[in-house]
Coordinates of C-alpha atoms in Angstrom, one line a residue:
Chain U
M1 CA 0.1 0.1 -0.1
N2 CA 1.4 3.3 -1.0
A3 CA 1.7 6.2 1.8
P4 CA -1.3 8.3 0.8
L5 CA -3.5 5.3 1.1
R6 CA -1.9 4.3 4.2
N7 CA -2.4 7.8 5.7
E8 CA -6.2 7.7 4.6
A9 CA -6.6 4.5 6.2
A10 CA -4.8 5.6 9.5
Q11 CA -6.9 8.9 9.5
L12 CA -10.1 6.9 9.3
L13 CA -9.3 4.7 12.0
A14 CA -8.3 7.7 14.2
I15 CA -11.6 9.4 13.4
S16 CA -13.4 6.1 14.2
R17 CA -11.9 6.0 17.8
L18 CA -13.4 9.4 18.4
V19 CA -16.5 7.2 19.5
D20 CA -15.1 5.3 22.7
D21 CA -17.4 2.4 23.3
R22 CA -16.6 0.1 26.2
P23 CA -19.9 -1.7 27.0
N24 CA -18.4 -3.9 29.8
E25 CA -17.1 -0.8 31.7
R26 CA -20.4 1.1 31.1
I27 CA -18.4 4.0 29.2
F28 CA -19.6 5.4 26.1
Q29 CA -17.9 8.7 25.1
V30 CA -18.1 10.8 21.9
D31 CA -15.5 13.3 21.1
R32 CA -17.1 16.7 20.6
S33 CA -14.9 17.1 17.3
I34 CA -17.0 14.6 15.5
F35 CA -19.7 17.5 15.3
T36 CA -17.2 20.1 14.2
D37 CA -14.3 18.7 12.5
P38 CA -14.4 19.1 8.4
K39 CA -12.2 16.0 8.2
V40 CA -14.7 14.0 10.1
F41 CA -17.4 15.5 8.1
D42 CA -15.8 14.6 4.8
A43 CA -15.2 11.0 5.8
E44 CA -18.9 10.6 6.9
L45 CA -20.2 11.7 3.6
R46 CA -17.7 9.5 1.5
Y47 CA -17.8 6.5 3.8
I48 CA -21.2 6.6 5.5
F49 CA -23.8 8.4 3.6
E50 CA -22.5 7.6 0.1
A51 CA -21.7 3.8 1.1
T52 CA -24.7 2.5 2.9
W53 CA -28.6 2.3 2.2
N54 CA -30.3 5.9 2.3
F55 CA -34.1 6.5 2.2
I56 CA -34.7 8.4 -0.9
G57 CA -38.5 8.4 -1.2
L58 CA -41.9 6.9 -1.2
E59 CA -43.0 4.8 -4.2
A60 CA -46.2 6.9 -3.8
Q61 CA -44.3 10.0 -4.8
I62 CA -43.9 8.4 -8.3
A63 CA -47.1 6.7 -8.5
S64 CA -47.5 6.9 -12.4
P65 CA -45.4 6.3 -15.5
N66 CA -42.8 9.0 -16.1
D67 CA -43.2 10.6 -12.6
F68 CA -40.1 11.8 -11.0
V69 CA -38.7 13.3 -7.9
T70 CA -35.2 14.6 -7.1
T71 CA -33.3 14.2 -4.0
H72 CA -29.9 13.6 -2.5
I73 CA -27.6 10.8 -1.2
G74 CA -24.7 12.7 0.7
R75 CA -23.3 15.1 -2.0
H76 CA -24.9 13.2 -4.9
S77 CA -28.0 14.7 -6.6
I78 CA -30.4 11.7 -7.3
L79 CA -33.1 11.6 -9.9
L80 CA -35.9 9.0 -8.9
M81 CA -38.3 8.0 -11.8
R82 CA -40.8 5.6 -12.7
S83 CA -40.1 4.6 -16.4
A84 CA -42.7 4.6 -19.1
Q85 CA -43.3 0.9 -18.6
G86 CA -43.8 1.5 -14.7
K87 CA -40.3 0.5 -13.4
V88 CA -38.9 2.5 -10.5
G89 CA -35.3 3.7 -11.2
A90 CA -32.9 5.9 -9.2
F91 CA -30.0 7.6 -10.9
L92 CA -27.3 10.0 -10.5
N93 CA -28.7 13.2 -11.6
T94 CA -25.6 14.2 -13.6
C95 CA -25.5 14.3 -17.4
R96 CA -22.9 11.6 -18.9
H97 CA -21.4 14.6 -21.2
R98 CA -20.3 17.4 -19.0
G99 CA -21.8 16.4 -15.5
T100 CA -24.5 19.0 -15.6
V101 CA -27.5 18.4 -13.3
V102 CA -30.0 17.0 -15.9
C103 CA -33.3 17.6 -13.8
P104 CA -33.2 20.9 -12.0
F105 CA -36.8 20.4 -10.8
K106 CA -38.2 19.1 -7.5
Q107 CA -40.9 16.9 -8.9
G108 CA -42.9 16.3 -12.0
R109 CA -43.9 14.0 -14.8
Q110 CA -41.9 13.8 -18.0
K111 CA -41.2 11.2 -20.7
F112 CA -37.7 12.6 -21.2
H113 CA -35.1 14.7 -19.3
V114 CA -33.0 16.7 -21.8
C115 CA -29.8 18.4 -20.5
R116 CA -30.1 21.9 -21.3
Y117 CA -26.4 22.6 -21.8
H118 CA -25.7 20.6 -25.0
G119 CA -29.1 18.7 -25.5
W120 CA -28.3 15.2 -24.6
A121 CA -31.5 13.5 -23.8
Y122 CA -32.7 10.7 -21.5
D123 CA -35.8 8.8 -21.0
S124 CA -37.6 8.1 -17.7
G125 CA -35.7 4.9 -17.5
G126 CA -32.4 6.6 -17.6
R127 CA -31.7 5.5 -21.1
N128 CA -29.8 7.9 -23.3
V129 CA -32.0 8.5 -26.3
S130 CA -30.0 11.3 -27.9
V131 CA -26.4 12.4 -27.9
T132 CA -26.8 15.7 -29.9
E133 CA -25.3 15.5 -33.4
E134 CA -23.7 12.0 -32.8
A135 CA -24.3 11.1 -36.5
S136 CA -22.1 14.0 -37.8
G137 CA -19.1 12.1 -37.5
Q138 CA -17.1 14.3 -35.0
Y139 CA -17.0 11.4 -32.6
P140 CA -14.5 8.5 -32.6
N141 CA -15.5 4.9 -32.4
S142 CA -14.3 4.8 -28.7
F143 CA -16.9 7.3 -27.9
S144 CA -19.8 5.4 -29.6
D145 CA -18.7 2.0 -28.0
E146 CA -19.4 3.7 -24.4
N147 CA -22.6 3.5 -22.8
H148 CA -24.1 6.9 -22.3
D149 CA -27.1 6.2 -20.0
L150 CA -27.6 8.0 -16.7
V151 CA -25.7 6.1 -13.9
P152 CA -28.0 4.2 -11.7
V153 CA -27.5 3.8 -8.0
A154 CA -25.6 0.7 -7.2
R155 CA -28.5 -0.8 -5.2
L156 CA -32.2 0.1 -5.1
G157 CA -34.5 -1.5 -2.7
S158 CA -38.1 -0.9 -1.5
Y159 CA -40.1 -2.2 1.5
R160 CA -43.6 -1.4 1.9
G161 CA -43.3 1.7 -0.5
F162 CA -40.4 3.0 1.3
L163 CA -37.7 3.4 -1.3
F164 CA -33.9 3.1 -0.4
A165 CA -30.7 3.3 -2.4
S166 CA -27.1 2.7 -1.9
L167 CA -24.4 4.2 -3.9
S168 CA -22.2 1.2 -3.0
A169 CA -23.0 -2.3 -4.2
D170 CA -21.2 -3.7 -0.9
V171 CA -24.4 -3.5 1.3
P172 CA -26.5 -6.3 2.7
T173 CA -30.0 -6.8 1.1
I174 CA -32.5 -4.2 2.0
E175 CA -34.5 -6.7 4.1
E176 CA -31.3 -7.6 6.2
F177 CA -30.4 -4.0 6.5
L178 CA -33.9 -2.9 7.8
G179 CA -34.1 -6.1 9.9
D180 CA -36.8 -5.8 12.7
T181 CA -37.4 -2.1 11.9
R182 CA -39.8 -3.5 9.3
A183 CA -42.2 -4.3 12.0
F184 CA -42.6 -0.5 12.8
L185 CA -42.6 0.5 9.2
D186 CA -45.4 -2.3 9.0
L187 CA -47.3 -0.6 12.0
I188 CA -47.6 2.7 9.9
A189 CA -48.3 1.1 6.7
D190 CA -51.1 -1.3 8.2
Q191 CA -53.0 1.6 9.4
S192 CA -54.3 1.7 5.8
D193 CA -56.7 -1.0 4.7
S194 CA -54.8 -1.1 1.4
G195 CA -51.4 -1.0 3.0
A196 CA -50.6 2.3 1.1
L197 CA -49.0 5.2 2.6
E198 CA -48.8 8.7 0.9
F199 CA -47.2 12.0 1.8
V200 CA -49.7 14.8 2.5
P201 CA -48.9 17.6 0.1
G202 CA -47.1 20.4 1.6
A203 CA -43.5 19.2 2.4
S204 CA -41.3 21.7 3.9
T205 CA -37.5 22.2 4.0
Y206 CA -35.6 24.0 6.7
T207 CA -32.0 24.2 7.9
F208 CA -30.2 24.5 11.3
D209 CA -26.7 25.6 11.8
G210 CA -25.7 22.3 13.6
N211 CA -24.3 19.0 12.6
W212 CA -26.8 16.1 11.4
K213 CA -26.1 14.0 14.3
L214 CA -27.8 16.5 16.5
Q215 CA -30.9 15.5 14.8
F216 CA -30.1 11.8 14.7
E217 CA -29.8 11.9 18.5
N218 CA -32.7 14.1 19.2
G219 CA -35.1 12.0 17.3
L220 CA -34.2 9.0 19.9
D221 CA -34.3 11.5 22.9
Y222 CA -37.3 11.5 25.2
Y223 CA -35.3 13.1 27.9
H224 CA -35.4 16.5 26.4
F225 CA -39.2 16.6 25.9
A226 CA -40.3 17.9 29.2
S227 CA -37.6 20.7 29.4
T228 CA -37.2 21.8 25.6
H229 CA -41.0 21.6 24.7
S230 CA -42.4 22.6 28.0
S231 CA -44.3 25.5 26.4
Y232 CA -45.9 23.1 23.8
V233 CA -46.9 20.9 26.7
D234 CA -48.5 23.9 28.5
I235 CA -50.5 24.6 25.2
L236 CA -51.7 21.1 24.9
K237 CA -52.7 21.1 28.6
K238 CA -54.6 24.4 28.2
R239 CA -56.5 23.1 25.2
N240 CA -57.6 20.0 26.9
A241 CA -58.7 21.9 29.8
A242 CA -60.8 23.9 27.5
A243 CA -62.0 21.1 25.6
G244 CA -62.8 18.8 28.5
S245 CA -60.6 15.9 29.5
G246 CA -58.9 14.6 26.3
A247 CA -62.1 13.2 24.9
G248 CA -61.4 10.7 22.2
H249 CA -57.6 10.3 23.1
P250 CA -56.2 6.9 23.1
T251 CA -55.8 5.2 26.3
E252 CA -54.2 2.1 27.5
A253 CA -55.8 -0.7 29.4
D254 CA -55.7 -0.4 33.3
D255 CA -53.4 -3.4 33.8
E256 CA -50.9 -2.0 31.2
K257 CA -47.7 -0.8 32.8
E258 CA -47.0 2.7 32.1
G259 CA -43.5 3.7 30.9
Q260 CA -41.1 4.4 28.1
G261 CA -38.6 2.3 26.3
S262 CA -36.6 1.6 23.4
F263 CA -35.2 -1.1 21.1
S264 CA -31.8 -1.0 19.7
F265 CA -31.3 -2.8 16.4
D266 CA -28.4 -3.9 14.0
H267 CA -27.1 -1.5 11.2
G268 CA -27.5 1.5 13.5
H269 CA -31.3 1.6 13.8
A270 CA -33.5 2.3 17.0
V271 CA -36.9 3.1 18.1
N272 CA -38.3 4.6 21.0
W273 CA -41.9 4.1 22.3
S274 CA -44.0 5.0 25.0
I275 CA -47.1 3.6 27.0
K276 CA -49.2 6.2 28.6
R277 CA -52.6 5.6 30.4
A278 CA -53.7 8.9 28.9
Q279 CA -52.3 10.9 26.0
L280 CA -52.2 14.8 25.8
Y281 CA -53.2 14.5 22.1
G282 CA -55.8 13.1 19.7
R283 CA -54.7 10.5 17.1
P284 CA -56.1 10.4 13.7
L285 CA -56.3 6.5 14.1
G286 CA -58.0 6.9 17.5
M287 CA -60.8 9.6 16.7
D288 CA -63.1 7.3 14.7
P289 CA -64.1 4.1 16.8
A290 CA -65.5 2.2 13.8
R291 CA -62.4 2.5 11.9
L292 CA -60.3 1.7 14.8
D293 CA -62.4 -1.4 15.2
A294 CA -61.9 -2.2 11.6
V295 CA -58.1 -1.9 11.8
R296 CA -58.2 -4.3 15.0
Q297 CA -60.1 -6.8 13.2
R298 CA -57.5 -6.7 10.4
V299 CA -54.2 -6.6 12.3
G300 CA -55.1 -8.0 15.7
T301 CA -55.5 -6.2 19.0
M302 CA -51.8 -6.3 19.8
R303 CA -50.6 -4.5 16.8
A304 CA -53.5 -2.1 16.8
K305 CA -52.6 -1.4 20.3
W306 CA -48.9 -0.7 19.3
M307 CA -50.2 1.6 16.4
L308 CA -51.6 3.9 19.1
R309 CA -48.4 4.1 21.2
Q310 CA -45.9 6.8 20.4
R311 CA -43.2 5.6 18.1
N312 CA -40.0 7.3 17.1
L313 CA -38.0 5.3 14.6
T314 CA -34.6 6.2 13.4
I315 CA -33.1 4.3 10.3
F316 CA -29.6 5.0 10.1
P317 CA -28.1 7.0 8.5
N318 CA -30.8 9.6 7.3
L319 CA -34.3 8.7 8.1
Q320 CA -36.8 9.2 11.1
V321 CA -40.4 8.1 11.1
I322 CA -42.4 9.4 14.2
D323 CA -45.9 8.3 14.7
I324 CA -47.5 10.4 17.6
S325 CA -50.2 13.2 17.3
S326 CA -49.5 12.9 13.4
A327 CA -46.8 11.2 11.5
Q328 CA -43.7 12.7 10.2
L329 CA -41.2 11.4 7.9
R330 CA -38.1 13.4 7.9
T331 CA -34.6 13.1 6.2
W332 CA -31.5 15.2 6.6
R333 CA -28.8 16.2 4.3
P334 CA -25.5 17.2 5.8
L335 CA -24.3 20.4 4.3
A336 CA -21.3 21.2 6.4
P337 CA -20.1 20.2 9.8
D338 CA -22.4 23.0 11.2
K339 CA -25.2 23.1 8.7
T340 CA -28.0 20.5 8.0
E341 CA -30.8 20.7 5.5
M342 CA -34.2 18.8 6.7
V343 CA -37.1 17.7 4.6
S344 CA -40.1 16.9 6.5
H345 CA -43.2 15.3 5.2
C346 CA -46.5 14.6 6.7
L347 CA -47.0 10.9 6.4
A348 CA -50.4 9.4 6.2
P349 CA -52.2 6.0 5.3
V350 CA -54.2 6.2 2.3
G351 CA -58.0 6.1 2.8
E352 CA -58.4 7.7 6.2
S353 CA -61.5 9.9 6.7
A354 CA -61.5 13.5 5.9
A355 CA -61.8 14.5 9.7
A356 CA -58.9 12.3 10.6
R357 CA -56.7 13.6 7.7
T358 CA -57.4 17.2 8.8
L359 CA -56.4 16.3 12.5
R360 CA -53.2 14.7 11.1
I361 CA -52.4 17.8 9.3
R362 CA -53.2 20.3 12.1
N363 CA -51.3 18.3 14.6
Y364 CA -48.4 17.8 12.3
E365 CA -48.1 21.7 11.7
D366 CA -48.3 22.3 15.3
F367 CA -45.4 19.9 16.3
F368 CA -43.2 19.3 13.3
N369 CA -43.0 22.4 11.2
A370 CA -40.1 24.7 11.7
S371 CA -42.8 27.3 11.8
G372 CA -44.8 25.3 14.6
L373 CA -44.4 25.0 18.3
A374 CA -41.9 22.2 18.9
T375 CA -39.4 21.5 16.2
S376 CA -38.5 25.1 16.3
D377 CA -37.3 24.8 19.8
D378 CA -35.2 21.6 18.9
N379 CA -33.5 23.5 16.0
V380 CA -32.4 26.2 18.4
M381 CA -31.0 23.8 21.0
Y382 CA -29.0 22.1 18.2
E383 CA -27.4 25.5 17.3
L384 CA -26.7 26.0 20.9
C385 CA -25.1 22.6 21.1
Q386 CA -23.1 23.2 18.1
T387 CA -21.6 26.4 19.4
G388 CA -21.0 24.6 22.6
Y389 CA -19.2 21.7 21.1
E390 CA -16.3 24.3 19.9
A391 CA -15.2 24.1 23.7
T392 CA -13.2 21.3 23.1
T393 CA -11.1 21.5 26.0
A394 CA -14.3 20.8 28.2
G395 CA -13.6 17.1 27.3
P396 CA -16.2 14.7 26.0
T397 CA -20.1 15.5 26.8
Q398 CA -21.8 13.3 29.2
G399 CA -24.9 12.6 27.1
Y400 CA -24.6 8.9 26.3
L401 CA -25.0 6.9 29.6
R402 CA -28.5 7.7 30.9
G403 CA -30.3 4.4 30.9
A404 CA -26.9 2.3 30.9
A405 CA -27.6 1.3 34.7
Q406 CA -30.1 -1.3 33.6
P407 CA -29.5 -2.2 30.1
G408 CA -32.1 -4.9 28.7
T409 CA -30.3 -7.7 26.8
G410 CA -32.4 -10.7 27.6
P411 CA -36.2 -11.2 26.3
S412 CA -38.4 -8.2 26.5
V413 CA -42.2 -8.4 27.2
H414 CA -42.6 -5.6 24.7
A415 CA -40.5 -7.0 21.9
G416 CA -42.3 -10.2 22.3
E417 CA -45.5 -8.5 21.8
L418 CA -44.4 -7.3 18.2
G419 CA -42.2 -10.3 17.5
V420 CA -39.1 -8.6 17.2
H421 CA -35.6 -9.5 18.5
P422 CA -33.6 -6.3 19.5
P423 CA -30.2 -7.1 20.8
E424 CA -30.6 -4.4 23.2
W425 CA -33.7 -2.8 24.8
S426 CA -34.7 -0.5 27.5
F427 CA -37.8 0.2 29.6
G428 CA -38.3 2.4 32.3
A429 CA -40.9 4.6 34.2
P430 CA -42.9 7.2 32.4
G431 CA -40.1 9.7 33.0
F432 CA -37.7 7.2 31.5
G433 CA -35.4 8.6 28.5
G434 CA -32.6 6.6 27.9
E435 CA -29.5 7.4 25.8
T436 CA -28.2 4.1 25.1
N437 CA -30.4 4.0 22.1
F438 CA -28.1 6.5 20.4
H439 CA -25.4 3.7 20.6
P440 CA -26.2 1.6 17.7
G441 CA -26.0 4.5 15.4
Y442 CA -22.6 5.5 16.6
R443 CA -21.6 1.8 16.5
E444 CA -22.5 1.6 12.8
W445 CA -20.9 5.1 12.2
R446 CA -17.8 3.7 13.6
R447 CA -18.1 0.2 11.7
L448 CA -18.5 2.0 8.5
L449 CA -15.4 4.1 8.9
Q450 CA -13.3 1.0 10.0
R451 CA -14.6 -1.0 7.2
A452 CA -13.4 1.8 4.8
A453 CA -10.1 1.9 6.5
G454 CA -10.0 -1.8 5.9
K455 CA -10.4 -1.5 2.2
F456 CA -7.1 0.7 1.8
E457 CA -5.0 -2.1 3.4
Chain F
M1 CA -70.2 58.8 -11.7
A2 CA -72.1 58.9 -8.3
K3 CA -70.4 57.2 -5.2
S4 CA -72.4 54.6 -3.6
A5 CA -72.9 55.2 0.0
M6 CA -70.6 52.5 1.0
S7 CA -67.6 53.5 -1.1
D8 CA -67.0 56.7 0.6
I9 CA -64.0 55.2 2.2
D10 CA -60.7 55.2 0.8
A11 CA -59.9 51.6 0.7
N12 CA -56.1 52.1 0.2
A13 CA -55.6 54.5 3.1
V14 CA -57.7 52.3 5.4
A15 CA -55.8 49.1 4.4
A16 CA -52.4 51.0 4.5
A17 CA -53.0 52.3 7.9
T18 CA -54.1 49.0 9.2
I19 CA -51.2 46.9 7.6
F20 CA -48.5 49.5 8.7
R21 CA -49.9 49.5 12.2
E22 CA -50.0 45.8 12.3
A23 CA -46.1 45.9 11.2
R24 CA -45.3 48.5 13.8
L25 CA -46.8 46.4 16.6
L26 CA -45.1 43.4 15.5
D27 CA -41.6 45.1 15.4
R28 CA -42.1 46.6 18.8
G29 CA -43.3 43.5 20.4
E30 CA -46.8 45.0 21.3
W31 CA -48.4 41.5 21.0
A32 CA -51.6 42.2 22.6
D33 CA -52.6 45.1 20.7
W34 CA -51.3 43.4 17.8
V35 CA -53.6 40.1 18.1
A36 CA -56.5 42.5 19.0
M37 CA -56.3 43.8 15.2
Y38 CA -57.7 40.2 14.4
R39 CA -61.3 39.0 14.7
E40 CA -61.9 36.0 16.9
D41 CA -62.7 34.0 13.9
A42 CA -59.9 35.4 11.8
V43 CA -58.0 33.0 9.4
Y44 CA -54.1 33.3 9.6
W45 CA -52.4 31.1 6.8
V46 CA -48.9 30.5 5.7
P47 CA -49.2 28.0 2.8
A48 CA -46.4 25.7 1.8
W49 CA -44.9 25.3 -1.6
L50 CA -45.9 22.2 -3.5
D51 CA -43.1 22.6 -6.1
E52 CA -41.2 25.6 -7.7
Y53 CA -44.4 27.3 -8.9
E54 CA -47.5 26.7 -6.9
T55 CA -48.6 26.8 -3.1
T56 CA -50.9 24.7 -1.3
S57 CA -54.5 25.8 -1.8
D58 CA -56.5 23.7 0.6
P59 CA -55.7 23.8 4.4
A60 CA -58.0 20.9 5.2
T61 CA -56.2 18.5 2.9
Q62 CA -52.7 19.9 2.5
V63 CA -50.0 20.9 5.0
S64 CA -49.6 24.5 5.6
L65 CA -46.4 26.3 7.0
I66 CA -49.0 27.8 9.4
Y67 CA -52.6 27.4 9.6
H68 CA -55.0 28.9 12.2
D69 CA -58.8 29.3 11.7
A70 CA -59.1 31.4 14.9
R71 CA -57.4 34.1 16.8
R72 CA -56.8 31.8 19.5
G73 CA -54.0 30.0 17.5
L74 CA -52.2 33.2 17.5
E75 CA -52.7 34.0 21.1
E76 CA -51.3 30.6 21.9
R77 CA -48.1 31.4 20.1
I78 CA -47.9 34.6 22.1
E79 CA -48.4 33.0 25.4
R80 CA -45.7 30.5 24.3
I81 CA -43.2 33.3 23.8
E82 CA -44.2 35.2 26.9
S83 CA -44.0 32.1 29.0
R84 CA -40.2 32.3 28.6
K85 CA -40.3 28.4 28.2
S86 CA -39.5 28.5 24.5
I87 CA -35.7 28.9 23.6
T88 CA -37.0 30.3 20.4
A89 CA -37.6 33.6 22.1
L90 CA -34.6 33.7 24.5
P91 CA -33.7 36.0 23.2
L92 CA -36.4 37.1 20.7
P93 CA -34.8 38.3 17.3
R94 CA -35.1 41.9 16.3
T95 CA -37.5 42.5 13.3
V96 CA -38.1 45.2 10.8
H97 CA -41.2 44.9 8.6
Q98 CA -40.9 46.9 5.4
I99 CA -44.1 46.7 3.2
S100 CA -44.9 48.2 0.1
N101 CA -46.9 47.9 -3.3
V102 CA -50.3 48.2 -1.4
E103 CA -53.2 47.7 -3.6
A104 CA -56.6 47.7 -1.8
S105 CA -60.2 47.7 -3.0
E106 CA -63.5 47.5 -1.4
T107 CA -64.9 44.1 -2.0
G108 CA -68.2 44.4 -0.3
P109 CA -69.9 46.5 2.3
G110 CA -67.6 47.1 5.1
Q111 CA -64.9 44.8 3.5
I112 CA -61.6 45.5 2.0
S113 CA -59.2 43.2 0.3
C114 CA -55.5 44.2 0.0
D115 CA -52.4 42.8 -1.6
S116 CA -49.1 44.0 -0.5
V117 CA -45.5 42.8 -0.5
F118 CA -43.2 42.4 2.5
A119 CA -39.5 42.2 3.4
V120 CA -39.1 41.2 7.1
H121 CA -35.6 41.7 8.2
V122 CA -34.8 39.3 11.1
Y123 CA -31.6 39.8 13.3
D124 CA -30.9 37.1 15.9
P125 CA -28.7 38.7 18.5
R126 CA -27.8 35.2 19.8
I127 CA -25.6 34.5 16.8
A128 CA -25.5 37.7 15.2
R129 CA -27.1 36.4 12.2
G130 CA -29.6 38.2 9.9
H131 CA -32.2 36.9 7.4
V132 CA -34.9 38.4 5.2
H133 CA -38.0 36.7 4.7
H134 CA -40.0 38.2 1.8
G135 CA -43.0 37.5 0.1
R136 CA -46.8 38.6 -0.4
Y137 CA -49.6 39.4 2.0
R138 CA -53.3 39.3 1.1
H139 CA -55.5 40.8 3.9
L140 CA -59.1 40.9 4.3
L141 CA -60.4 43.5 6.5
T142 CA -63.8 44.0 7.7
R143 CA -65.6 47.0 9.5
D144 CA -66.4 46.3 13.0
G145 CA -68.1 49.5 14.2
E146 CA -65.7 52.4 13.9
E147 CA -63.0 49.8 13.6
W148 CA -61.4 47.8 11.0
K149 CA -60.4 44.3 11.8
I150 CA -58.4 41.6 10.1
A151 CA -60.8 38.7 9.1
R152 CA -58.1 37.0 7.0
K153 CA -54.3 37.1 6.3
V154 CA -52.5 35.0 3.8
I155 CA -48.9 35.2 3.9
T156 CA -47.0 33.7 0.8
I157 CA -43.5 33.4 1.5
A158 CA -41.1 33.5 -1.4
N159 CA -38.1 32.1 0.2
D160 CA -39.5 29.0 2.0
R161 CA -36.5 27.2 3.0
V162 CA -36.8 28.2 6.8
P163 CA -33.7 29.0 8.4
T164 CA -34.0 27.3 12.0
L165 CA -37.4 28.5 12.6
L166 CA -40.3 30.9 11.6
D167 CA -43.0 32.4 13.7
F168 CA -45.6 35.2 13.6
Y169 CA -43.3 38.0 14.3
S170 CA -40.7 37.2 11.5
I171 CA -43.0 37.2 8.6

């Protein structure tokens, strides 16, 4: 191995050691520099985002032939299309000729995408259908022998209409990658009689001046809720008092033990959930007793019960799906060590009643919009953390051990209810908010960097 | 042409006075006076953008950036800020609303519709960062005795990628 490659490998290994994970000693520390160092950021884009499965969209976004949406995997612009024949494809959105972004639009329906620079054209299946003036005799045979189609992603996978893509072929199958998180995607999809999900029109995009891992952690963090979102909780309580005691809000059976917990899964994924005797907000699924009964009949009482429990799912590295007062699907795109772009969608089962849909929308706007009453608080907190992380002489933060006193590793009653097998789980009182559920993401982060280092050797 | 009895108002002057007063109250943080300009059943709506060209048009079936169908929604936002429990308001940014291109017309008895454009300069002293939110307003004003109240306000934001957060005072 030559010296530059050896240096690259050594640097990646050094970065991977910024996560200090010693389970037997109950030590888990994250160096502040992984949130601030441009070298770490570059390594993350190349060897994490651009080397594993990323969520890229819902099949429902491209329901008809020739539908397209554009998105990103790491730094790569991605064109997700349904071909004229109905096949889903994901391509690097860069012209084979000069690298120009072929499709500069957010979404639409087009049979052909013509690069406006020199006119090369591609069909909705990604096939090159025109190299401008190729027949004029100016090109050598070596050019004509080349393939000129849009470059497809290395792997494309779909589960229940959730589309994932990887720029590296060296990944497990999508089923293996998702593992038991599939049970939690099912809990959302199966709220629809047809099993179909859709984005409610009106996605929003926002940025915060902080590292993407702040969002990754926050989506698994129940500890912050009472303090960060206390002004939102006050509003909910006041509304409930005005409307009369939470009529129509979902409840748990009297013999159900209240509490909060999490499951940690392989490949960096984790989910938080809570069991509350009474909830502060109504649920679209819970507001219509007849429909809820029908769902119970179809999926069984156990899974229906879990559909009404708050669940915050993180699929590493770029997806969070939250099902509480509404359902949100959000992705992040790292722009810089200290800048992240978020895209947030309201997720909904196809076929719910008009009243349930409107409740879903109002609850979503309330909580999840950056113009709402809760996410806005999170975003400011991320920025305060980002600024605080610059204080490197303060040493590692102490935010990764809550809940580590009693880690769950054997059988879990709750996992048993869903038939999932998390390697680690937690469950505690209603105020429980563990931080051990951040560990899988950081372990996968470290594994991917170490794997990349290994490839240089 | 003879004026009708109802049109002896100067719609443009009434609308401009109302909208400029609203801007001043927002910039000075005089929330109680500001929200009192709205009818109790006022609609306050900030649509989202569907794509490069079109905004959402139906709050019942599409997600808006903000949608309140009663003044209460605005009052909740004020309470949240005044509680000093929301970090978004600790500290509050300083804002300057600049409004122009005011075009109003009387659309019925005691009713004025007004289009205008805005640039709200927002400065966050926490991070010494400035941002301009810009776009269009459409106000619907209705007469309530001697007063004109805001019955409906639609805010269409041109630069809709939200930096960190957006609230009623910054648009």
